[in-house]
Amino acid sequence: MTYDDFSKQDLVLLVCDLIDGLMQDDEEQAMIYLRDTCELNDEQLEFFGVSSSNN
């Protein structure tokens, strides 16, 4: 299986589900991880349904 086997929509939905799971476990640590490790900015976080006021 390769990256090409997934549609962009499938990948976006997967990322949304993963972020939702992280936020449910520990919102503060999830935000640190998403910003520092994943290097997501406010605009990217908002795309995935994470409000920048959650930081």
Coordinates of C-alpha atoms in Angstrom, one line a residue:
M1 CA 0.0 0.0 0.0
T2 CA 1.3 3.5 -0.8
Y3 CA 0.2 7.1 -0.1
D4 CA -1.5 7.1 -3.5
D5 CA -4.0 4.5 -2.2
F6 CA -5.6 7.1 0.1
S7 CA -7.7 10.0 -1.1
K8 CA -7.0 13.4 0.3
Q9 CA -10.4 13.3 2.0
D10 CA -9.5 9.9 3.6
L11 CA -6.3 11.4 5.0
V12 CA -8.0 14.6 6.3
L13 CA -10.7 12.5 8.0
L14 CA -8.0 10.3 9.6
V15 CA -6.1 13.3 10.9
C16 CA -9.3 14.9 12.3
D17 CA -10.1 11.7 14.1
L18 CA -6.5 11.4 15.5
I19 CA -6.5 15.0 16.7
D20 CA -10.0 14.5 18.3
G21 CA -8.6 11.6 20.2
L22 CA -5.5 13.5 21.4
M23 CA -7.7 16.4 22.5
Q24 CA -10.0 14.1 24.5
D25 CA -7.1 12.5 26.3
D26 CA -5.3 15.7 27.3
E27 CA -6.1 19.0 25.5
E28 CA -3.1 20.9 26.8
Q29 CA -0.6 18.3 25.9
A30 CA -2.3 17.7 22.5
M31 CA -1.9 21.4 21.7
I32 CA 1.8 21.3 22.7
Y33 CA 2.3 18.2 20.5
L34 CA 0.4 19.6 17.5
R35 CA 2.3 22.9 17.6
D36 CA 5.8 21.8 18.6
T37 CA 6.1 18.3 17.1
C38 CA 3.7 18.5 14.2
E39 CA 4.5 22.2 13.6
L40 CA 0.9 23.1 12.9
N41 CA 0.0 26.8 12.9
D42 CA -3.3 28.4 13.9
E43 CA -4.7 28.3 10.3
Q44 CA -3.8 24.6 10.0
L45 CA -5.3 23.8 13.4
E46 CA -8.5 25.6 12.5
F47 CA -8.7 23.5 9.3
F48 CA -8.7 20.4 11.4
G49 CA -11.4 21.8 13.7
V50 CA -9.1 23.0 16.6
S51 CA -9.8 26.5 17.7
S52 CA -6.8 28.6 18.3
S53 CA -8.4 29.7 21.6
N54 CA -7.7 26.1 22.8
N55 CA -4.0 27.0 23.4

